[in-house]
CSV table of C-alpha atoms in Angstrom, one decimal:
chain,number,residue,atom,x,y,z
A,1,UNK,CA,-18.0,38.8,25.9
A,2,UNK,CA,-19.4,38.4,29.4
A,3,UNK,CA,-17.0,38.4,32.3
A,4,UNK,CA,-16.9,35.6,34.7
A,5,UNK,CA,-18.2,37.7,37.5
A,6,UNK,CA,-21.4,38.5,35.6
A,7,UNK,CA,-21.9,34.7,34.8
A,8,UNK,CA,-21.3,33.8,38.4
A,9,UNK,CA,-23.7,36.5,39.6
A,10,UNK,CA,-26.7,34.9,37.8
A,11,UNK,CA,-29.0,33.5,40.3
A,12,UNK,CA,-29.7,29.7,40.2
A,13,UNK,CA,-33.3,28.5,39.8
A,14,UNK,CA,-35.3,28.7,43.0
A,15,UNK,CA,-34.6,25.7,45.2
A,16,UNK,CA,-31.4,24.5,43.3
A,17,UNK,CA,-28.2,25.5,45.0
A,18,UNK,CA,-26.1,24.4,42.1
A,19,UNK,CA,-28.2,26.2,39.5
A,20,UNK,CA,-28.8,22.9,37.7
A,21,UNK,CA,-32.2,21.4,37.3
A,22,UNK,CA,-32.6,17.8,38.6
A,23,UNK,CA,-32.1,15.0,36.0
A,24,UNK,CA,-35.5,13.7,35.2
A,25,UNK,CA,-34.9,10.0,34.4
A,26,UNK,CA,-38.5,9.1,33.6
A,27,UNK,CA,-38.6,12.0,31.1
A,28,UNK,CA,-35.4,10.8,29.5
A,29,UNK,CA,-36.8,7.3,29.0
A,30,UNK,CA,-40.0,8.7,27.7
A,31,UNK,CA,-38.1,10.7,25.1
A,32,UNK,CA,-35.9,7.8,24.2
A,33,UNK,CA,-38.9,5.5,23.7
A,34,UNK,CA,-40.6,8.1,21.4
A,35,UNK,CA,-37.4,8.6,19.4
A,36,UNK,CA,-36.8,4.9,18.7
A,37,UNK,CA,-40.5,3.9,18.2
A,38,UNK,CA,-40.4,4.3,14.4
A,39,UNK,CA,-37.5,1.9,14.1
A,40,UNK,CA,-37.8,-1.9,14.1
A,41,UNK,CA,-36.7,-3.7,17.2
A,42,UNK,CA,-33.1,-4.9,17.2
A,43,UNK,CA,-32.6,-8.4,15.9
A,44,UNK,CA,-30.8,-9.5,19.0
A,45,UNK,CA,-33.8,-8.6,21.2
A,46,UNK,CA,-36.3,-10.3,18.9
A,47,UNK,CA,-34.2,-13.5,18.9
A,48,UNK,CA,-34.0,-13.4,22.7
A,49,UNK,CA,-37.8,-13.0,23.0
A,50,UNK,CA,-38.2,-15.9,20.6
A,51,UNK,CA,-36.3,-18.2,23.0
A,52,UNK,CA,-32.8,-18.1,21.5
A,53,UNK,CA,-31.1,-17.4,24.8
A,54,UNK,CA,-28.1,-19.7,25.2
A,55,UNK,CA,-24.7,-18.0,25.2
A,56,UNK,CA,-23.9,-19.9,22.0
A,57,UNK,CA,-27.0,-18.7,20.2
A,58,UNK,CA,-26.4,-15.1,21.3
A,59,UNK,CA,-22.7,-15.3,20.3
A,60,UNK,CA,-23.5,-16.8,16.8
A,61,UNK,CA,-26.3,-14.2,16.2
A,62,UNK,CA,-23.9,-11.4,17.2
A,63,UNK,CA,-21.3,-12.7,14.7
A,64,UNK,CA,-24.0,-12.9,12.0
A,65,UNK,CA,-25.1,-9.3,13.0
A,66,UNK,CA,-21.5,-8.0,12.7
A,67,UNK,CA,-21.0,-9.5,9.3
A,68,UNK,CA,-24.4,-8.6,7.8
A,69,UNK,CA,-27.2,-6.0,8.1
A,70,UNK,CA,-30.0,-6.0,10.6
A,71,UNK,CA,-32.4,-7.1,7.9
A,72,UNK,CA,-30.3,-10.2,7.3
A,73,UNK,CA,-29.4,-11.1,10.9
A,74,UNK,CA,-32.9,-12.2,11.9
A,75,UNK,CA,-33.8,-14.6,9.1
A,76,UNK,CA,-30.3,-16.0,8.9
A,77,UNK,CA,-30.2,-16.7,12.6
A,78,UNK,CA,-33.6,-18.3,12.5
A,79,UNK,CA,-32.7,-20.5,9.5
A,80,UNK,CA,-29.5,-21.7,11.2
A,81,UNK,CA,-31.1,-22.4,14.5
A,82,UNK,CA,-33.9,-24.3,12.8
A,83,UNK,CA,-31.3,-27.0,12.0
A,84,UNK,CA,-28.6,-26.4,14.6
A,85,UNK,CA,-28.8,-24.7,18.0
A,86,UNK,CA,-25.7,-26.1,19.7
A,87,UNK,CA,-22.0,-26.0,19.0
A,88,UNK,CA,-22.0,-29.7,18.3
A,89,UNK,CA,-24.9,-29.4,15.8
A,90,UNK,CA,-23.3,-26.4,14.0
A,91,UNK,CA,-19.9,-28.2,13.8
A,92,UNK,CA,-21.7,-31.2,12.1
A,93,UNK,CA,-23.0,-29.0,9.3
A,94,UNK,CA,-21.0,-28.9,6.1
A,95,UNK,CA,-20.0,-25.5,4.6
A,96,UNK,CA,-22.4,-26.3,1.7
A,97,UNK,CA,-25.3,-26.9,4.1
A,98,UNK,CA,-24.6,-23.6,5.8
A,99,UNK,CA,-24.4,-21.8,2.5
A,100,UNK,CA,-27.8,-23.4,1.5
A,101,UNK,CA,-29.4,-21.9,4.6
């Protein structure tokens, strides 16, 4: 076991008083982009990019997402919003009509 005095005696990297290297934000984002590249884009981002941007549409899609899988969220939200995009329109749907979607 090393003593604290030996650990403290280790010299920090040149030019870094604290001994820590600077946090490289661009490098972190590069690594994150590479790590998530093989995965499909999250349904909420896809829906937003397709124009489903109202608070109501985002909320409804979030609820669908919570209750289903990512693979179900996108087509289900699209089917619902094809017939109803506002609270009033959704409220006018019967449970049977919603089930048919």
